PDB file of C-alpha atoms in Angstrom:
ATOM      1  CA  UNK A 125      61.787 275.546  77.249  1.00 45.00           C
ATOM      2  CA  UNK A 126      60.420 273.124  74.935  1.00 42.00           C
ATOM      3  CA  UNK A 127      56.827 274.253  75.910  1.00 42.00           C
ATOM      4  CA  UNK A 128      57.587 277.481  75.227  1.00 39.00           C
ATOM      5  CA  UNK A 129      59.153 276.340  71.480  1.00 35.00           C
ATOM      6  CA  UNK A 130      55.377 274.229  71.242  1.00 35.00           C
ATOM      7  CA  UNK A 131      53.409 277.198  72.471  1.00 35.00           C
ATOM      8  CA  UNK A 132      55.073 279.383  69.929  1.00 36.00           C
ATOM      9  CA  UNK A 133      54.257 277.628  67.058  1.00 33.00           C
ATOM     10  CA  UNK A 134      51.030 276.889  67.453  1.00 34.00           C
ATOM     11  CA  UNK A 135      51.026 280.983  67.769  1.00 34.00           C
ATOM     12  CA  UNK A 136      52.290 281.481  64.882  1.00 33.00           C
ATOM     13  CA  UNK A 137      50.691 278.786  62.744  1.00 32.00           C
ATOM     14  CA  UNK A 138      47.204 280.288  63.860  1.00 34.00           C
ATOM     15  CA  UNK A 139      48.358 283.729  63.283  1.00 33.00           C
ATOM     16  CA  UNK A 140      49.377 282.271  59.521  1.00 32.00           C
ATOM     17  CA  UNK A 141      46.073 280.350  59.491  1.00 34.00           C
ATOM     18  CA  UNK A 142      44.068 283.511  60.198  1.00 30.00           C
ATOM     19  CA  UNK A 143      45.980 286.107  57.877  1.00 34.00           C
ATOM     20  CA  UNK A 144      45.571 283.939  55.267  1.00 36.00           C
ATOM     21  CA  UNK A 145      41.698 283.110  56.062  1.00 36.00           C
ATOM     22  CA  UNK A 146      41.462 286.951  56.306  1.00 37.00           C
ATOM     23  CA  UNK A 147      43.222 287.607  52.603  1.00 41.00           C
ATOM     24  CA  UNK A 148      40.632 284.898  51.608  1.00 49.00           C
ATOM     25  CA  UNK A 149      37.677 287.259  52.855  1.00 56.00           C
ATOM     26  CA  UNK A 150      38.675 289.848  51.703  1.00 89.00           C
ATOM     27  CA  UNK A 151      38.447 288.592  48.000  1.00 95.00           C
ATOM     28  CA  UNK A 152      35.363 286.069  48.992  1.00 96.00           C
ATOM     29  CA  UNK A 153      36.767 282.997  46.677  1.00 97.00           C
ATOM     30  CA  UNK A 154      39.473 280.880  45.813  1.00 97.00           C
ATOM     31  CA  UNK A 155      39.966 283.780  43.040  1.00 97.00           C
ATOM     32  CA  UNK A 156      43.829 285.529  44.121  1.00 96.00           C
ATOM     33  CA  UNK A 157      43.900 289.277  44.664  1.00 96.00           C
ATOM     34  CA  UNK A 158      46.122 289.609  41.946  1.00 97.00           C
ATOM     35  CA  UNK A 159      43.871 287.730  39.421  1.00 97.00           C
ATOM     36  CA  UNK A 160      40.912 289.580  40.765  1.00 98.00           C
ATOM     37  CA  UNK A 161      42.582 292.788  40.382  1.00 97.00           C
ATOM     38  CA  UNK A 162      43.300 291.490  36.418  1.00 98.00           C
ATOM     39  CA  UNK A 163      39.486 290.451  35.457  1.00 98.00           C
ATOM     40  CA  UNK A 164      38.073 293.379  37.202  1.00 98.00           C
ATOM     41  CA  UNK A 165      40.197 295.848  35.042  1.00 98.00           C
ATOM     42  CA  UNK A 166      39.970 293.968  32.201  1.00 98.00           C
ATOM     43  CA  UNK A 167      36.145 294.355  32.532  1.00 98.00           C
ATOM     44  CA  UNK A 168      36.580 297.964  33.546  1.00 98.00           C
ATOM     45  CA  UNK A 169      39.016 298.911  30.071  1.00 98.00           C
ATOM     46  CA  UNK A 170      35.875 297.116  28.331  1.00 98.00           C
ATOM     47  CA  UNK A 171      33.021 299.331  30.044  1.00 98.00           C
ATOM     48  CA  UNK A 172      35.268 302.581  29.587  1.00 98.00           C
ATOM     49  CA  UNK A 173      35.528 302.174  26.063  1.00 98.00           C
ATOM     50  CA  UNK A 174      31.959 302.653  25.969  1.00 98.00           C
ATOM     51  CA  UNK A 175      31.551 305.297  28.355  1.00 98.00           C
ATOM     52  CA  UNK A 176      30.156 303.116  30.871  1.00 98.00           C
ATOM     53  CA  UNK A 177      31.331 303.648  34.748  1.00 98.00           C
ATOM     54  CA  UNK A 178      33.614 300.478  36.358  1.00 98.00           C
ATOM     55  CA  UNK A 179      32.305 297.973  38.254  1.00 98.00           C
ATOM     56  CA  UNK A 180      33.643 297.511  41.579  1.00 98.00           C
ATOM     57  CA  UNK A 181      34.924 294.137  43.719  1.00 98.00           C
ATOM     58  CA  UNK A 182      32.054 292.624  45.975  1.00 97.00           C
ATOM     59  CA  UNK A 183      33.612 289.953  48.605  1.00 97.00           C
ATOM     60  CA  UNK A 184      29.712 288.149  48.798  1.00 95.00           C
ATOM     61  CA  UNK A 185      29.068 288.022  45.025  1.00 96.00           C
ATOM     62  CA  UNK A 186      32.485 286.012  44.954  1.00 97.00           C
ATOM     63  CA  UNK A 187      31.286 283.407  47.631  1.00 96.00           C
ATOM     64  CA  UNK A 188      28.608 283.017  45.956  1.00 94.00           C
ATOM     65  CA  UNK A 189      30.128 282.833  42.605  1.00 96.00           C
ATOM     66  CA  UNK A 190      32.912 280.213  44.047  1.00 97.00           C
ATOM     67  CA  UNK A 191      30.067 278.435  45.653  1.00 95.00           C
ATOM     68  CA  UNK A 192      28.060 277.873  42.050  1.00 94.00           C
ATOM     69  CA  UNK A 193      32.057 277.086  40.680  1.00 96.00           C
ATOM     70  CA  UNK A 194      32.779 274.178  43.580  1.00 95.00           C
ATOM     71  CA  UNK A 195      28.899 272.954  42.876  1.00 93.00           C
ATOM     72  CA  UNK A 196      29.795 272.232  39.164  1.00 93.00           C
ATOM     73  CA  UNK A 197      33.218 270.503  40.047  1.00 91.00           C
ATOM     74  CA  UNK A 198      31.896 268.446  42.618  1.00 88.00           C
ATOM     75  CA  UNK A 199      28.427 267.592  42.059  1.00 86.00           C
ATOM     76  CA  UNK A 200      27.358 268.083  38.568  1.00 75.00           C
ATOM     77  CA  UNK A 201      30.428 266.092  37.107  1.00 75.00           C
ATOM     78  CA  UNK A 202      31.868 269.541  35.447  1.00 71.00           C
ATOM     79  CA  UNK A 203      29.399 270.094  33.037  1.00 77.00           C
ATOM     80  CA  UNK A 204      28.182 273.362  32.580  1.00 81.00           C
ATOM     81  CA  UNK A 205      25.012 275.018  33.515  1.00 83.00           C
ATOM     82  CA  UNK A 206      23.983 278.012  34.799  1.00 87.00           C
ATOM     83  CA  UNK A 207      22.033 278.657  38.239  1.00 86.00           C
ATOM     84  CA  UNK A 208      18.181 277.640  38.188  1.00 73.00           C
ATOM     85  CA  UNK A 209      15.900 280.003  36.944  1.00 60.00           C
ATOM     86  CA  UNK A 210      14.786 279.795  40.279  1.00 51.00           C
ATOM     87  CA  UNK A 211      15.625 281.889  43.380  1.00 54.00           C
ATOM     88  CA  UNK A 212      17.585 284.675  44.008  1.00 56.00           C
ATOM     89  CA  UNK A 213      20.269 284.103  40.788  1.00 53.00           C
ATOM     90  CA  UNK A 214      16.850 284.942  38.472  1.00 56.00           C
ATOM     91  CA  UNK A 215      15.978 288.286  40.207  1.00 64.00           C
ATOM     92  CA  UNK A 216      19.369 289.947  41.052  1.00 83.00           C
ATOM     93  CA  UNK A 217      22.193 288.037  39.635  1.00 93.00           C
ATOM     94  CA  UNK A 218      24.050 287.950  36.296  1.00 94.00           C
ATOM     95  CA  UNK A 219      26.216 285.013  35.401  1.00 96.00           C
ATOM     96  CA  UNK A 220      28.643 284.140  32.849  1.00 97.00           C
ATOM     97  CA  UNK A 221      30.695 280.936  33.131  1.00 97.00           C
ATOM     98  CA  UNK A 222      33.657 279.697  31.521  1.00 97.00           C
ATOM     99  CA  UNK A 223      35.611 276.603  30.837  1.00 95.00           C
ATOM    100  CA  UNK A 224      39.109 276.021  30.241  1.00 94.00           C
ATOM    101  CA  UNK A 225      40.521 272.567  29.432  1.00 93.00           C
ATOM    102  CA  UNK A 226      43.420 272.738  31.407  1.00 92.00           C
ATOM    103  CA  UNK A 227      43.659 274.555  34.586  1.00 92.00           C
ATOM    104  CA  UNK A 228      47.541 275.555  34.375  1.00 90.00           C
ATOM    105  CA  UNK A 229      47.064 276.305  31.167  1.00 92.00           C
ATOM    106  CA  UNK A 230      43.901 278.830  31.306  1.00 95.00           C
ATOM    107  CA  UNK A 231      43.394 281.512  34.118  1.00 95.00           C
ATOM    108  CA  UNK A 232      40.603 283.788  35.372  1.00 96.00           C
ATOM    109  CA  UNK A 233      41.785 286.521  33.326  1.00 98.00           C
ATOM    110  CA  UNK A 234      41.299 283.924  30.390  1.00 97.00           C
ATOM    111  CA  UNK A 235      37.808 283.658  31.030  1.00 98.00           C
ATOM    112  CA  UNK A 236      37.067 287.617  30.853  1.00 98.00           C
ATOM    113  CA  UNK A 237      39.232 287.637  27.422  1.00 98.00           C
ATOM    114  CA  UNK A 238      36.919 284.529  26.146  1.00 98.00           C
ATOM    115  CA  UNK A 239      33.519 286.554  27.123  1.00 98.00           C
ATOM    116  CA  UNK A 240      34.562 289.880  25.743  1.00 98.00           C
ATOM    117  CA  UNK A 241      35.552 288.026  22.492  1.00 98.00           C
ATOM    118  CA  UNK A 242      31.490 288.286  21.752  1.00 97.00           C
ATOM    119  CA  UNK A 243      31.504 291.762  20.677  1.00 97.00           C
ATOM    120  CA  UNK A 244      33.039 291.082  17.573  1.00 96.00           C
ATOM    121  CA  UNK A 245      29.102 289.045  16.942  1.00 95.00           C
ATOM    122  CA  UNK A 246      27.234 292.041  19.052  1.00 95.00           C
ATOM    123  CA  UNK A 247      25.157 294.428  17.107  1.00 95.00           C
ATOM    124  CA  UNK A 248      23.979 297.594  19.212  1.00 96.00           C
ATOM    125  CA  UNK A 249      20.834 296.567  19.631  1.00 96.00           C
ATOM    126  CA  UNK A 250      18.111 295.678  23.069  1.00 96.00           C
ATOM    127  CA  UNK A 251      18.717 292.366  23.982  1.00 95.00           C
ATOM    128  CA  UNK A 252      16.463 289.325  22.798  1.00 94.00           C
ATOM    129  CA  UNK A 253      16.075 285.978  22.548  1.00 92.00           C
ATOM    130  CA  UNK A 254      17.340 285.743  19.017  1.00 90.00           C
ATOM    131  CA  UNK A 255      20.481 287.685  19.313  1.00 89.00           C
ATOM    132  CA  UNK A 256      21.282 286.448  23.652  1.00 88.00           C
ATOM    133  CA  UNK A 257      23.238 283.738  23.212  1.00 90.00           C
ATOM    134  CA  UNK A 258      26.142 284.441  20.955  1.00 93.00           C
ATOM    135  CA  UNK A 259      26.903 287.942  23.033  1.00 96.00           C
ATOM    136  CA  UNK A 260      25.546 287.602  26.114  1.00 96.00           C
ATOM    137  CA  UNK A 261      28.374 287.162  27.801  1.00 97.00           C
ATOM    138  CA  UNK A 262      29.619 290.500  26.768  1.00 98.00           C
ATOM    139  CA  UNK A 263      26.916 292.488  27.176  1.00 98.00           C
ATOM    140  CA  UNK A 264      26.843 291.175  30.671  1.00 98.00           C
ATOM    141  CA  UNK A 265      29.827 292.646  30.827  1.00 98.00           C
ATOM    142  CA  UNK A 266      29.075 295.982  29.680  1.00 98.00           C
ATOM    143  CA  UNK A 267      25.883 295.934  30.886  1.00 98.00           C
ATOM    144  CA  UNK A 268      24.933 299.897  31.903  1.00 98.00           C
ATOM    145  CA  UNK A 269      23.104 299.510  35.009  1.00 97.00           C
ATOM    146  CA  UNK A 270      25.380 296.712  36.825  1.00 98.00           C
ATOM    147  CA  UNK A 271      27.671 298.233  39.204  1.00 98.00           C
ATOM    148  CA  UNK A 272      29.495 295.023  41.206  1.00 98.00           C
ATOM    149  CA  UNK A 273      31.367 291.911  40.671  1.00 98.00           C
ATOM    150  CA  UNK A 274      32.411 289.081  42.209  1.00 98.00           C
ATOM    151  CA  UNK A 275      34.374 285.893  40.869  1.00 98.00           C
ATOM    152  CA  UNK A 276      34.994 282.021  42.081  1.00 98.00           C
ATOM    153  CA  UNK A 277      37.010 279.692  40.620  1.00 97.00           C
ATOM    154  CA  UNK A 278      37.556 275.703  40.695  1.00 97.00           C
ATOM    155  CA  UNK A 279      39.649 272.956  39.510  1.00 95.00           C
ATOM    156  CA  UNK A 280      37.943 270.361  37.918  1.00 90.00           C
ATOM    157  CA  UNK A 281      38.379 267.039  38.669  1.00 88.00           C
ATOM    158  CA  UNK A 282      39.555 266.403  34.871  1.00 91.00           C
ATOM    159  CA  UNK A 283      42.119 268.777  35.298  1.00 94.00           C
ATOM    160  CA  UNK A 284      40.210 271.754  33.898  1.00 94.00           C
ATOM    161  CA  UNK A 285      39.228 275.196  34.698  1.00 96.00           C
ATOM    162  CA  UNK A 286      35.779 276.264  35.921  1.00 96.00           C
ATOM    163  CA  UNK A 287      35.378 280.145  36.511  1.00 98.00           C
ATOM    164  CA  UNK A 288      32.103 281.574  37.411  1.00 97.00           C
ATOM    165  CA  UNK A 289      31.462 285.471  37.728  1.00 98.00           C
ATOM    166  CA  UNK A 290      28.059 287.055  39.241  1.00 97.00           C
ATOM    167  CA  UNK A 291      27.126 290.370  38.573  1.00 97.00           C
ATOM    168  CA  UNK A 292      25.006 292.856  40.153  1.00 97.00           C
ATOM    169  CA  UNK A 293      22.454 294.244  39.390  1.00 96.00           C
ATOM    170  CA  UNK A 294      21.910 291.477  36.777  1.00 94.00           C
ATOM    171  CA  UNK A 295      22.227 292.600  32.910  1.00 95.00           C
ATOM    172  CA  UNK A 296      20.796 291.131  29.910  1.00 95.00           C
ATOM    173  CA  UNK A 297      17.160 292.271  30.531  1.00 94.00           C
ATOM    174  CA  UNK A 298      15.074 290.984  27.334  1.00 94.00           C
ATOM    175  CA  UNK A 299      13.745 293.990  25.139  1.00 97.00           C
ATOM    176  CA  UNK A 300      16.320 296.840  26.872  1.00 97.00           C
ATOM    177  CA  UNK A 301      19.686 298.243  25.447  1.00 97.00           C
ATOM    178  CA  UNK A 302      23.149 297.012  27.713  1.00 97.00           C
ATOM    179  CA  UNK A 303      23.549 301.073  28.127  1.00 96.00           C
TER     180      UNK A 303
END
């Protein structure tokens, strides 16, 4: 009998293991479904506003989002940067990255707030290197011709809040218009 009790908990502690390695998937990061649900319609509200058709959830743009996030906790001492200019990031990604002092205190949905707080700077106008980096965040966001999204998030070993999202096809093309 008590093999039976041993038998049926490992069971059921794989079968917990593996739905919650599956829910995992299905998302691609450390990101929640509920909190991926929240920054993708939060982006969404922003593109509609302008006309611009949503963006949808891509499971491999959040691995590779929460595998830039876990980089920048863990081996870059949580400072900031962006992906090398090199590679695949240059030639199909977008990125925009945010960081939150406190990681109870700030979420993921924080992070899309913080970027779409640029258009208040943003002038309709094509993107350049004058005018990039105090909007281009937000015109990432709204950017016409991206269609997908994917988020990863990380806790700091400070405490704080790292939140990378990826974007395909990548935005903020020097010299065009975000739509």
């Amino acid at each position: 009998m008590k093999k039976h009790i041993i038998l049926c908990l490992v069971i059921l502690s794989c079968a917990i293991g593996f739905n919650a390695s599956a829910q995992y998937n299905n998302i691609g990061s450390k990101v929640s479904a509920k909190d991926a649900e929240l920054i993708l319609n939060h982006h969404n509200q922003a593109r509609a506003l302008l006309g611009i058709p949503p963006l949808t959830w891509n499971a491999e743009l959040s691995a590779y989002a929460q595998e830039w996030a876990n980089y920048l906790v863990y081996s870059n001492s949580n400072e900031i940067e962006h992906r090398s200019s090199l590679g695949k990031n240059t030639r199909d990604f977008g990125e925009n990255i945010f960081w939150g002092s406190n990681f109870d205190s700030f979420s993921v949905l924080n992070a899309s707030e913080s970027w779409y707080e640029e258009k208040g700077a943003y002038i309709y106008q094509p993107v350049s290197y004058s005018n990039f980096h105090g909007t281009g965040h937000y015109t990432q966001m709204i950017w016409g011709n991206t269609k997908q999204i994917g988020v990863g998030v990380a806790k700091g070993t400070d405490g704080s809040i790292i939140v990378v999202a990826n974007y395909y096809p990548a935005g903020n093309v020097i010299g065009m218009l975000p739509y």
